[in-house]
Coordinates of N, CA and C in Angstrom, one line a residue:
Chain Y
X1013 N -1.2 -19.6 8.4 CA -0.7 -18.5 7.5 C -1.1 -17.1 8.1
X1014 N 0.0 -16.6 8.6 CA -0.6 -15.4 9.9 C -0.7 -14.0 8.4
X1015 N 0.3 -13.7 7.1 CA 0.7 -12.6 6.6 C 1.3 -12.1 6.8
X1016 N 1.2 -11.1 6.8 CA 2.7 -9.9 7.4 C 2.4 -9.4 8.9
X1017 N 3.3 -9.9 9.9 CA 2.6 -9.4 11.2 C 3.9 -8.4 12.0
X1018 N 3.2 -7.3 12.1 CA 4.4 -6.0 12.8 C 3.8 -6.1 14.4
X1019 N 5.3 -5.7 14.7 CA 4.9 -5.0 16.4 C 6.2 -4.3 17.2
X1020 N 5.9 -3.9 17.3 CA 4.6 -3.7 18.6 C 3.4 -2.6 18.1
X1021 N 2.2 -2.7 18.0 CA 1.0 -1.8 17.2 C 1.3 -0.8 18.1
X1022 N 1.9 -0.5 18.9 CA 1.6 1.2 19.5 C 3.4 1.2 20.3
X1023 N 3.7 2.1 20.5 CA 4.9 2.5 20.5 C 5.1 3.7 21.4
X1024 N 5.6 4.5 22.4 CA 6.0 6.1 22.7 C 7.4 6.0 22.8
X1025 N 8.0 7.1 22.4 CA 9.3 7.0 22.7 C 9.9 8.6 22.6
X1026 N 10.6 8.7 23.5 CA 11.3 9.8 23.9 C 12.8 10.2 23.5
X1027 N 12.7 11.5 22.6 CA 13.0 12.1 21.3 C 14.7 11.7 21.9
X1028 N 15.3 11.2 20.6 CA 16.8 10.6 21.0 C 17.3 8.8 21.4
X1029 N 15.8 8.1 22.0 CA 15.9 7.1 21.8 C 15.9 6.5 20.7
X1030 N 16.4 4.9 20.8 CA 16.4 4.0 20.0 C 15.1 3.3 19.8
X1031 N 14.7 2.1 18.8 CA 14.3 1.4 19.0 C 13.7 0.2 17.4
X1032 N 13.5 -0.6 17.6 CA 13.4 -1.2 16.3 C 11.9 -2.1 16.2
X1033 N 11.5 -1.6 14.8 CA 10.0 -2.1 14.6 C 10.3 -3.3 13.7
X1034 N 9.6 -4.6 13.9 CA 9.2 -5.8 13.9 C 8.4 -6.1 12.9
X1035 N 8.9 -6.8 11.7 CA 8.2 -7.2 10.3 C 8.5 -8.4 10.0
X1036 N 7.6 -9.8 10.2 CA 7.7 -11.2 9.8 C 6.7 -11.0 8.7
X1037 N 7.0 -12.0 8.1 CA 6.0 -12.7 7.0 C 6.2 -14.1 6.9
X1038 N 5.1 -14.5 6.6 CA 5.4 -16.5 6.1 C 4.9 -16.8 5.0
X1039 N 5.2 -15.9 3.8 CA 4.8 -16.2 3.1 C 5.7 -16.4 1.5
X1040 N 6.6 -16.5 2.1 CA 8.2 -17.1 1.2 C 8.3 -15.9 0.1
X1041 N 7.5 -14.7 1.1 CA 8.1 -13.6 -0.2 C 9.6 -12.7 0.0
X1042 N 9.5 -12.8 -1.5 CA 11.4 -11.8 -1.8 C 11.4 -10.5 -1.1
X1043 N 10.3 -9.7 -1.2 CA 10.3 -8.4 -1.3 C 9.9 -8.0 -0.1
X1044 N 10.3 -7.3 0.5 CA 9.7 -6.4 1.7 C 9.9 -5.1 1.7
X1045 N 9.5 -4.3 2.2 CA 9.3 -2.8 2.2 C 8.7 -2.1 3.9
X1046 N 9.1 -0.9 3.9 CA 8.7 -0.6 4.8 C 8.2 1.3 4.2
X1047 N 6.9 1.6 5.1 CA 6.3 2.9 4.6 C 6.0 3.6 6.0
X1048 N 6.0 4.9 5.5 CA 5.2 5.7 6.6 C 4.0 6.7 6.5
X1049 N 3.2 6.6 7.0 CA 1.9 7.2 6.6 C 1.7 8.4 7.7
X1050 N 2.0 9.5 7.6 CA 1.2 10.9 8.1 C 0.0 11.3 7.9
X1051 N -0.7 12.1 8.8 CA -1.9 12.3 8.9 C -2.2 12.9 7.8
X1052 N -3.5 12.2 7.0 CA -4.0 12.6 5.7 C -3.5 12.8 4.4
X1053 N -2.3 12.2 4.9 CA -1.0 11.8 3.5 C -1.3 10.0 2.9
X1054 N -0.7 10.6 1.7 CA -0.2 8.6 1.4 C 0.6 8.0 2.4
X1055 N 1.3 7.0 1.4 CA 2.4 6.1 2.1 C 3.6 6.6 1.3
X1056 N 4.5 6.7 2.0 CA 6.2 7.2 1.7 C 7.0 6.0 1.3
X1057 N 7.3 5.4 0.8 CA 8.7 4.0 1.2 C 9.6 4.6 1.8
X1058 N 10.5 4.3 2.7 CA 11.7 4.3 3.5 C 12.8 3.3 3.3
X1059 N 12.3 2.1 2.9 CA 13.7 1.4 2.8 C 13.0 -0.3 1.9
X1060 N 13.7 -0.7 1.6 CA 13.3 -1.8 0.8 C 14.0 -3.1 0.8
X1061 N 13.3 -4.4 0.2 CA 14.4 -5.2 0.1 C 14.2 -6.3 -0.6
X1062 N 14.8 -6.8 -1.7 CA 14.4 -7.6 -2.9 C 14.5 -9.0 -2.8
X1063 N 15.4 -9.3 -1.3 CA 15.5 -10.8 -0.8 C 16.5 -10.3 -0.1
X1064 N 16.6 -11.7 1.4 CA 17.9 -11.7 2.2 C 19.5 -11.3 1.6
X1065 N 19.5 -10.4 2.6 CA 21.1 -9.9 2.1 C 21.0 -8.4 1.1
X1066 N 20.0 -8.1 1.2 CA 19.5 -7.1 -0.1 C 18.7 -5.9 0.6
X1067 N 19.1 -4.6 0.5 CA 18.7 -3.7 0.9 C 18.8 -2.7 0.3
X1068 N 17.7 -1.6 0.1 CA 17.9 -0.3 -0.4 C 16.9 0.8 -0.1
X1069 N 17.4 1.5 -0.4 CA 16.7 3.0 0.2 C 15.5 3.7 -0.4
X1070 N 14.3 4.1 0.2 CA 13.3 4.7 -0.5 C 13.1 6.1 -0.6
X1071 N 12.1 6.6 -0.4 CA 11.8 7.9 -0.5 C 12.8 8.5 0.9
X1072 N 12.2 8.0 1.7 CA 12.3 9.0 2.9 C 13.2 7.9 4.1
X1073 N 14.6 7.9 3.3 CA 15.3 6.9 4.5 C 16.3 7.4 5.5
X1074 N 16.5 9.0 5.5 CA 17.0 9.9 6.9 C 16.6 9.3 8.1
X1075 N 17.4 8.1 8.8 CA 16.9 8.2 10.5 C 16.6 6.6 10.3
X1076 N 16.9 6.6 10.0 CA 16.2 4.6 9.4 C 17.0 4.0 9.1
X1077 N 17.4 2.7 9.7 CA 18.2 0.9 9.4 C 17.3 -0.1 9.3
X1078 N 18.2 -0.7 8.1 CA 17.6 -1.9 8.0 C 18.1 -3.1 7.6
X1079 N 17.8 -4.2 7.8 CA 19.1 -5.1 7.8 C 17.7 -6.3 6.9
X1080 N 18.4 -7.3 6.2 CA 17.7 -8.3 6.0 C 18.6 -9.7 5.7
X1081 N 18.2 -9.8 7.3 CA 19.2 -11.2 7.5 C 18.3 -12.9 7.2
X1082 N 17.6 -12.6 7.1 CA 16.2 -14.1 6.8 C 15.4 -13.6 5.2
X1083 N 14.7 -14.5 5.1 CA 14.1 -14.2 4.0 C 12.4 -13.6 4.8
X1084 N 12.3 -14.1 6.3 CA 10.9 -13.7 6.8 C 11.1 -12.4 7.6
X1085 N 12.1 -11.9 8.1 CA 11.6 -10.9 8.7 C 13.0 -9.6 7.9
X1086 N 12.3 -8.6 8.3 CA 12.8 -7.3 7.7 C 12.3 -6.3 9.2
X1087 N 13.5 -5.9 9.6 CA 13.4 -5.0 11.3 C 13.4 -3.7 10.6
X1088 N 13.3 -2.4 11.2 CA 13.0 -0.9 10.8 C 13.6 -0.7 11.9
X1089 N 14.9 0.2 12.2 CA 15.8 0.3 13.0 C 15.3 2.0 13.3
X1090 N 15.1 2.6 14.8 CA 14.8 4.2 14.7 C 16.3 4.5 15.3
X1091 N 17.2 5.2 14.6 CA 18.3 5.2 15.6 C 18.5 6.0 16.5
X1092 N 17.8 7.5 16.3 CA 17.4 8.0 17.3 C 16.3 9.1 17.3
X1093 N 15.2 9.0 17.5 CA 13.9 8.7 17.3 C 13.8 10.9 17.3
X1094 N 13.3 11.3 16.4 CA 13.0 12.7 16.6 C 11.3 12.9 16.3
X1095 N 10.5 13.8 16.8 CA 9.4 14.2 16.9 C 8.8 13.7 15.5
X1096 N 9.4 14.1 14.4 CA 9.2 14.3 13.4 C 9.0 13.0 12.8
X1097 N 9.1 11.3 13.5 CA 9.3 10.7 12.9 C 7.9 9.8 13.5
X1098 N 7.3 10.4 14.3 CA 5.9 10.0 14.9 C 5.0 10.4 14.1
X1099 N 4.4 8.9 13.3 CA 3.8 8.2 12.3 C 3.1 6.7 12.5
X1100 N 2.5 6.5 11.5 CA 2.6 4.9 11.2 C 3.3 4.2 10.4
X1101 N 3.6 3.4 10.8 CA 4.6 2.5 9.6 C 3.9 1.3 9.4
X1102 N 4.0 0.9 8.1 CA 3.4 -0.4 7.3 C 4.6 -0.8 7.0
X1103 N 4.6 -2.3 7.0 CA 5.4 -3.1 6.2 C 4.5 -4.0 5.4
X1104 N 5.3 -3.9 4.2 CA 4.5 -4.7 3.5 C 5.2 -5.6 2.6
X1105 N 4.8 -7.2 2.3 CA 5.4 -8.1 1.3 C 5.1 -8.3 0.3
X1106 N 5.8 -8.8 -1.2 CA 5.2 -9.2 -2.1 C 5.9 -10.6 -2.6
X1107 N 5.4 -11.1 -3.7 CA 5.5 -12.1 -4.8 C 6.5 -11.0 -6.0
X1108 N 7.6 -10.8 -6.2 CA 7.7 -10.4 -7.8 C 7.7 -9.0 -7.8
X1109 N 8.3 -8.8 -7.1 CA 8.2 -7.6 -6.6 C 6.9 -6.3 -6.9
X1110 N 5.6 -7.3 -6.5 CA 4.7 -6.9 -5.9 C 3.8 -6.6 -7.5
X1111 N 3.5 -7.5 -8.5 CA 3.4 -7.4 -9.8 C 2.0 -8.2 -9.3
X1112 N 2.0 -8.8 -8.3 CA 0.5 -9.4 -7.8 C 0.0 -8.8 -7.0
X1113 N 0.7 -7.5 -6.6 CA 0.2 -7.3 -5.3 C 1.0 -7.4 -4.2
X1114 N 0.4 -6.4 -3.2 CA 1.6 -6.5 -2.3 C 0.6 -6.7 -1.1
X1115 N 1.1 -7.5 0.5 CA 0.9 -7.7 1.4 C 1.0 -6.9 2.6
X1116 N 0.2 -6.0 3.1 CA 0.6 -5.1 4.1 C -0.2 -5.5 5.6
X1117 N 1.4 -4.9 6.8 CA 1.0 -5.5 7.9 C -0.2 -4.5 8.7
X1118 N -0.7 -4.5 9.7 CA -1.7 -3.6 10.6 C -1.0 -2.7 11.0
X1119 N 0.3 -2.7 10.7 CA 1.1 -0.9 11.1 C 1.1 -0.8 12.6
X1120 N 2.4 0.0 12.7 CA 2.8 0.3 14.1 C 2.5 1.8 14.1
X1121 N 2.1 1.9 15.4 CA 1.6 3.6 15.4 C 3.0 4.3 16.5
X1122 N 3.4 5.0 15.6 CA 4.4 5.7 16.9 C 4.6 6.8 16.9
X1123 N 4.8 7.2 18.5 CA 4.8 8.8 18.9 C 6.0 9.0 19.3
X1124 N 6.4 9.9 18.7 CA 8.0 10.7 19.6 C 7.8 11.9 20.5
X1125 N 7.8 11.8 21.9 CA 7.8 12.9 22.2 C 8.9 13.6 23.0
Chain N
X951 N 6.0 6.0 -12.4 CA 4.6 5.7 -12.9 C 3.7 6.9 -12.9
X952 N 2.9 6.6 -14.2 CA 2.0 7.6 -14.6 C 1.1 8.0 -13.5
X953 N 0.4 9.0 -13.4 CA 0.4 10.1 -12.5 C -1.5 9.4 -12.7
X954 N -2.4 9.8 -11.6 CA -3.5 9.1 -11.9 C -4.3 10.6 -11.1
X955 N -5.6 10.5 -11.1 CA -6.3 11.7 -10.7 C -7.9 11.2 -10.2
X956 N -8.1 10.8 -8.8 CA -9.3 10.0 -8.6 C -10.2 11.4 -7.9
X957 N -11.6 11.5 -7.5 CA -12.5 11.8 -7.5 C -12.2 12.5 -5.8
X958 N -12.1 13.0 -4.7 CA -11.6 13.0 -3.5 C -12.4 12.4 -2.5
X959 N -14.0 12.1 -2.8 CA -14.7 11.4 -2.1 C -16.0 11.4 -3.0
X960 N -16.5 10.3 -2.2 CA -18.0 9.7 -2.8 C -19.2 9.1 -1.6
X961 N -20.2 9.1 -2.2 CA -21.1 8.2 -1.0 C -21.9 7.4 -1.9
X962 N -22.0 5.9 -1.2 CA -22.9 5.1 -1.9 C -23.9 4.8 -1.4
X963 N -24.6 4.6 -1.7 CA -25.7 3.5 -0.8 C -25.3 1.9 -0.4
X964 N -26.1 1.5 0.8 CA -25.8 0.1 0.8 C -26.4 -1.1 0.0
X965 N -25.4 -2.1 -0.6 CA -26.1 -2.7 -1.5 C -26.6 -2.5 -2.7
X966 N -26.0 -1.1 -3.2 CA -26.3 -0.8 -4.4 C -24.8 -0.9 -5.1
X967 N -24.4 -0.9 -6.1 CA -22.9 -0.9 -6.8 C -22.7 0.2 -6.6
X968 N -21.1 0.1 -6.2 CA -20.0 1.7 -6.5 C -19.1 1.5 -7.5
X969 N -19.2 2.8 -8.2 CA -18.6 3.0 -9.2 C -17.1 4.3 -9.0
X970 N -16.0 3.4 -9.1 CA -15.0 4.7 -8.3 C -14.0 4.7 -10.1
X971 N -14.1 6.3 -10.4 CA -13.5 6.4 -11.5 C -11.7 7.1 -11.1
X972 N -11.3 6.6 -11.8 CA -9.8 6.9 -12.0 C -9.1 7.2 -13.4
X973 N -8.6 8.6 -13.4 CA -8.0 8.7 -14.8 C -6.7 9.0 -14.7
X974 N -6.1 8.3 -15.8 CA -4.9 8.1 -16.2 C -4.4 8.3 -17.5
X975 N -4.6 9.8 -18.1 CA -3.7 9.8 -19.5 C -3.0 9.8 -20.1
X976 N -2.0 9.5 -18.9 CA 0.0 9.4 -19.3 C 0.3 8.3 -19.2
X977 N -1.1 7.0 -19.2 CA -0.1 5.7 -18.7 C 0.4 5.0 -19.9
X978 N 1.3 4.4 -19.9 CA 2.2 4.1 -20.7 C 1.7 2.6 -21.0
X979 N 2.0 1.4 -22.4 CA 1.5 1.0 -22.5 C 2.0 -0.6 -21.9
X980 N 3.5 -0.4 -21.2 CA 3.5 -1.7 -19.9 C 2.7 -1.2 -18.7
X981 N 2.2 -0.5 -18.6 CA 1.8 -0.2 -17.1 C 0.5 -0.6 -16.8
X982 N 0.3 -0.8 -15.5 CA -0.9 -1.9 -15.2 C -1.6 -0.7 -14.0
X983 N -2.7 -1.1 -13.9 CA -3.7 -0.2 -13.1 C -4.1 -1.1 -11.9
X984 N -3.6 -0.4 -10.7 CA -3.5 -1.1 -10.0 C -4.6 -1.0 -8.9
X985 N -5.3 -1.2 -7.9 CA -6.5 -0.4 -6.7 C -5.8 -1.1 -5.5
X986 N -6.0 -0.5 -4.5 CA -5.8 -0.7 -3.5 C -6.8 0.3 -2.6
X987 N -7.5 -0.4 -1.5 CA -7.9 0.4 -0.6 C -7.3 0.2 1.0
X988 N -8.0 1.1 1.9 CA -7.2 1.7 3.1 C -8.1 1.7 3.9
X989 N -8.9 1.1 5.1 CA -9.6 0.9 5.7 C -9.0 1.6 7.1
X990 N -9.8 2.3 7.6 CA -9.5 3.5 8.9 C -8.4 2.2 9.4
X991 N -7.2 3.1 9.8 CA -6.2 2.8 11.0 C -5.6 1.5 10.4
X992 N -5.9 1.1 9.1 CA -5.4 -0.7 9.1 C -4.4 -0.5 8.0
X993 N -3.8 -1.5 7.3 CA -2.3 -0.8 6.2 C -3.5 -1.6 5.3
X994 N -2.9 -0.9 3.8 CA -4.2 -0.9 2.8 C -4.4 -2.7 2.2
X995 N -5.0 -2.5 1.5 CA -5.4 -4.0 1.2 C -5.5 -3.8 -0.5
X996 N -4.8 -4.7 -1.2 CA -5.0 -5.2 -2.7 C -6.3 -5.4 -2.6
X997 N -6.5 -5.2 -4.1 CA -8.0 -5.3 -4.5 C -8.0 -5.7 -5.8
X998 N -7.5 -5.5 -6.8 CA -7.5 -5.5 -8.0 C -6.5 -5.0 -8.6
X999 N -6.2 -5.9 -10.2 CA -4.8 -5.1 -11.1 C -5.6 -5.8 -12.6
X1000 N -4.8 -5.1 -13.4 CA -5.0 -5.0 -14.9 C -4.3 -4.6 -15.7
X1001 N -3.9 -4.9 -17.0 CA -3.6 -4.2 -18.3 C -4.4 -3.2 -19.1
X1002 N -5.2 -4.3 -19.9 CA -5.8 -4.0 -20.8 C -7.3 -4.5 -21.0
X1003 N -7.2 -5.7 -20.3 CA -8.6 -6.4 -20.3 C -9.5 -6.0 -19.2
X1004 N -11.1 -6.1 -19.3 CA -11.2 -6.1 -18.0 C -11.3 -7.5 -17.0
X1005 N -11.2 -7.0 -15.8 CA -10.7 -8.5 -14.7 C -12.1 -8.3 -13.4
X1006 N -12.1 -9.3 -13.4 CA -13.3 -9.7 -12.0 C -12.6 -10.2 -10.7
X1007 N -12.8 -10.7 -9.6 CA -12.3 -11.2 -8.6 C -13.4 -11.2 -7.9
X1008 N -13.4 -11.7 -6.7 CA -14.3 -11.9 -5.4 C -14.5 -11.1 -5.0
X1009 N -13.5 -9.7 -5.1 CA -13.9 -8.4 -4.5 C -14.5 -7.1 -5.2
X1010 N -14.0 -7.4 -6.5 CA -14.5 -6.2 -7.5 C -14.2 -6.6 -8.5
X1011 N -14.9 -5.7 -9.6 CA -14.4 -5.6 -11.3 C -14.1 -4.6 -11.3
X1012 N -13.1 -4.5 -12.6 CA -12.4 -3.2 -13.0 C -12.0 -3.3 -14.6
X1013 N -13.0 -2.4 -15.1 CA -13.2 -1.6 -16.0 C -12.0 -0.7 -17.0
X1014 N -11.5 -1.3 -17.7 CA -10.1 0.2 -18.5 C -10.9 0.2 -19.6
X1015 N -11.0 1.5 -20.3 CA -11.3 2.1 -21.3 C -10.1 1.4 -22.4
X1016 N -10.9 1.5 -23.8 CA -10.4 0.9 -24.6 C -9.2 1.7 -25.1
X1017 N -8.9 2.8 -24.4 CA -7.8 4.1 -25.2 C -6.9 3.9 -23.7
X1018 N -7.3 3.4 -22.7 CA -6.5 2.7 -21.6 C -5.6 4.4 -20.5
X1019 N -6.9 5.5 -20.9 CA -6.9 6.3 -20.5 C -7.6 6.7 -18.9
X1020 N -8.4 5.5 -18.9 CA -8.9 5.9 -17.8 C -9.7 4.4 -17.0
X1021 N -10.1 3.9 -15.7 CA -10.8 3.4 -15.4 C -11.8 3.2 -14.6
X1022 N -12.2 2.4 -14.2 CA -13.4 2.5 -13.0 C -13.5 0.9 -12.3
X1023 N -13.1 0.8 -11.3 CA -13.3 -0.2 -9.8 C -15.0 0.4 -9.6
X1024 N -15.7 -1.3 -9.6 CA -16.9 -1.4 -9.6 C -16.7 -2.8 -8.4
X1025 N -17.1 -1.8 -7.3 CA -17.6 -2.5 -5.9 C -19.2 -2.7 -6.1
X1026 N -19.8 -4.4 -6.5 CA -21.3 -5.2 -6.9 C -21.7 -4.9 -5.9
X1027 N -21.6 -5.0 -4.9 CA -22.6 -4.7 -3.9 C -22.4 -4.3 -2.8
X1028 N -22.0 -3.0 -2.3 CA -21.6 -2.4 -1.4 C -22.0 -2.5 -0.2
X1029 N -21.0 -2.2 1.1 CA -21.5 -2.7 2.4 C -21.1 -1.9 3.5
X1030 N -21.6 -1.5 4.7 CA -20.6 -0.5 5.1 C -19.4 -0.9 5.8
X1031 N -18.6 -2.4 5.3 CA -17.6 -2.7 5.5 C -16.6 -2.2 4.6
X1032 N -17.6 -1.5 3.3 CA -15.9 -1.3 2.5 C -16.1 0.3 1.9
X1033 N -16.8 0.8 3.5 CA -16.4 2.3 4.0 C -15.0 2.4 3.7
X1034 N -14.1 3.3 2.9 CA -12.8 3.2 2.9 C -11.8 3.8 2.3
X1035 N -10.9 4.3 2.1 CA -9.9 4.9 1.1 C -9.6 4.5 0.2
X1036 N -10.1 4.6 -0.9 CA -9.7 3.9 -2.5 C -8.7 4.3 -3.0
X1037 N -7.2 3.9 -3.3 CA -6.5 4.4 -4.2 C -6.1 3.6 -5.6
X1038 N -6.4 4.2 -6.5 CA -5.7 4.1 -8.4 C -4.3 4.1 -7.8
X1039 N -3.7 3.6 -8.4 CA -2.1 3.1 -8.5 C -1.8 2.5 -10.1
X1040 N -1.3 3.2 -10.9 CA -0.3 2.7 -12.2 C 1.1 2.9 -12.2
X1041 N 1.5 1.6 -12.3 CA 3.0 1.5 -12.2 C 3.5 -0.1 -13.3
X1042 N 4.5 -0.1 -13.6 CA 5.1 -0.8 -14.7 C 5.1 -2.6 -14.0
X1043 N 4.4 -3.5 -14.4 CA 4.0 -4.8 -13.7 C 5.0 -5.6 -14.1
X1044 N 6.2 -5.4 -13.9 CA 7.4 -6.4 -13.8 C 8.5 -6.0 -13.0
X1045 N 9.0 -7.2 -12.4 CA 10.2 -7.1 -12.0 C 11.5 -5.9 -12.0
X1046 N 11.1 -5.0 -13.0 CA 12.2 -4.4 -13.5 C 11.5 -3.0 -12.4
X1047 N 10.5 -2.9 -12.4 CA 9.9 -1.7 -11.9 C 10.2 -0.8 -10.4
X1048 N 11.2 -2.1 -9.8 CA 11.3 -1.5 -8.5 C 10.3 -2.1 -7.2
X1049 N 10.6 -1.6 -5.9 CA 9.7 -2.0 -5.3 C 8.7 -0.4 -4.5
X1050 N 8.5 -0.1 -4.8 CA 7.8 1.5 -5.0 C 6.3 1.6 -5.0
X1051 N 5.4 1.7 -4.6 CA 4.1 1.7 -4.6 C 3.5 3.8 -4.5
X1052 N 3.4 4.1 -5.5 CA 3.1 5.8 -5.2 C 1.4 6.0 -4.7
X1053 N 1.5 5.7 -3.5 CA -0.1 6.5 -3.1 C -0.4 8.0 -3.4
X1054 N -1.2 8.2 -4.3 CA -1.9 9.5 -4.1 C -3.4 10.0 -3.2
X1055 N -3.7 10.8 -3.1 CA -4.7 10.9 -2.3 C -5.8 9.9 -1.9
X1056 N -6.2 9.4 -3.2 CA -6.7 8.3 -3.2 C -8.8 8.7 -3.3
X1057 N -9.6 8.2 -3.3 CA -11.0 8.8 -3.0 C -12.1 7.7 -1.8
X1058 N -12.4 8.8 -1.1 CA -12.7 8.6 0.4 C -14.2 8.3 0.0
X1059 N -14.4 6.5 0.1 CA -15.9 6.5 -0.2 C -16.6 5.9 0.9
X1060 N -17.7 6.4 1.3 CA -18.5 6.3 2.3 C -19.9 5.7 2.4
X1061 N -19.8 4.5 2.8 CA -21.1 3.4 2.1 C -22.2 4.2 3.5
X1062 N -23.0 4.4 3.2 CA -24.4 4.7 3.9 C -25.5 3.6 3.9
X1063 N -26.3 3.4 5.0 CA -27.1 2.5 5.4 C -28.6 3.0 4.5

């Protein structure tokens, strides 16, 4: 039972590329989510999703796809990556839409430069 | 969800109890109190949830006042493994609520040897 596992943990990418961040879980949950954390800030939601086939938008979803074709993984699409978007991202799972709690991965660190 | 207001940092000693207070006097009477902490660089980690009773677990107790205005996460015996970012979270513990988690600042507590 690995939890929520993202990757790649470290990332650089150069302002206008693509690229898409990596969120499995094995733990037959509905819900997935994805966040972004800036320096000395909370967590933002950016996109969400209540089970396969199901997706929706959070706080801050300018610049961000997401697709949820399985019930274990949920991708974070950058479609073309600006300064501004160099952060960490958590994905995180739940049970119930997180009424137990929710499951978060070790986050991907990324830099746009 | 009701708006919560924690302490901005604290220091404990090791092995002695921490006592991390959180107030909440807008919470409404579905809404559950939720903690989560944030450990440097890692995505945060569940800790505890509640209504109205108080609740125990492996990791902590947590304390709501009887007017369900305010609470306190009591870490038994502190370590300097749970050096870490505390965040109060109250939000509505069903299904209906969304999948949304609002971090606020949260309070920065710092276990000392």
């Amino acid at each position: 039972n690995a939890g929520v596992t993202q990757t790649p943990k470290f990332q650089v990418l150069k302002t206008g590329q693509s690229m898409t961040l990596q969120c499995a879980q094995d733990m037959n949950h509905e819900y997935m989510s994805w966040y972004r954390q800036d320096p000395g800030m909370g967590l933002r939601l950016i996109h969400y999703s209540v089970g396969a086939g199901i997706t929706d938008q959070g706080e801050v979803p300018n610049g961000y796809n997401v697709s949820r074709s399985t019930t274990e993984d949920f991708p974070l699409r950058l479609l073309s990556a600006a300064p501004s978007q160099t952060s960490v991202y958590f994905c995180a799972s739940s049970y119930s839409q997180g009424v137990y709690g929710y499951t978060f991965g070790s986050g991907t660190r990324l830099t746009v430069v | 969800d009701a708006k919560t207001t924690q302490p901005t940092s604290m220091d404990c000693a090791e092995g002695r109890a921490a006592n991390l207070p959180c107030n909440h006097s807008t919470i409404s009477g579905n809404e559950y109190v939720y903690w989560y902490r944030q450990i440097h660089s890692q995505g945060p980690q569940y800790i505890i949830h509640g209504l109205k009773n108080n609740e125990t677990n492996e990791m902590a107790s947590l304390i709501i006042t009887e007017d369900r205005k305010s609470s306190t996460l009591i870490l038994p015996h502190a370590t300097l493994r749970d050096t870490a970012v505390y965040y109060c979270i109250v939000r509505v513990g069903s299904v209906a609520a969304g999948n949304k988690l609002t971090f606020g600042g949260g309070t920065r507590v710092l276990v000392k040897p």
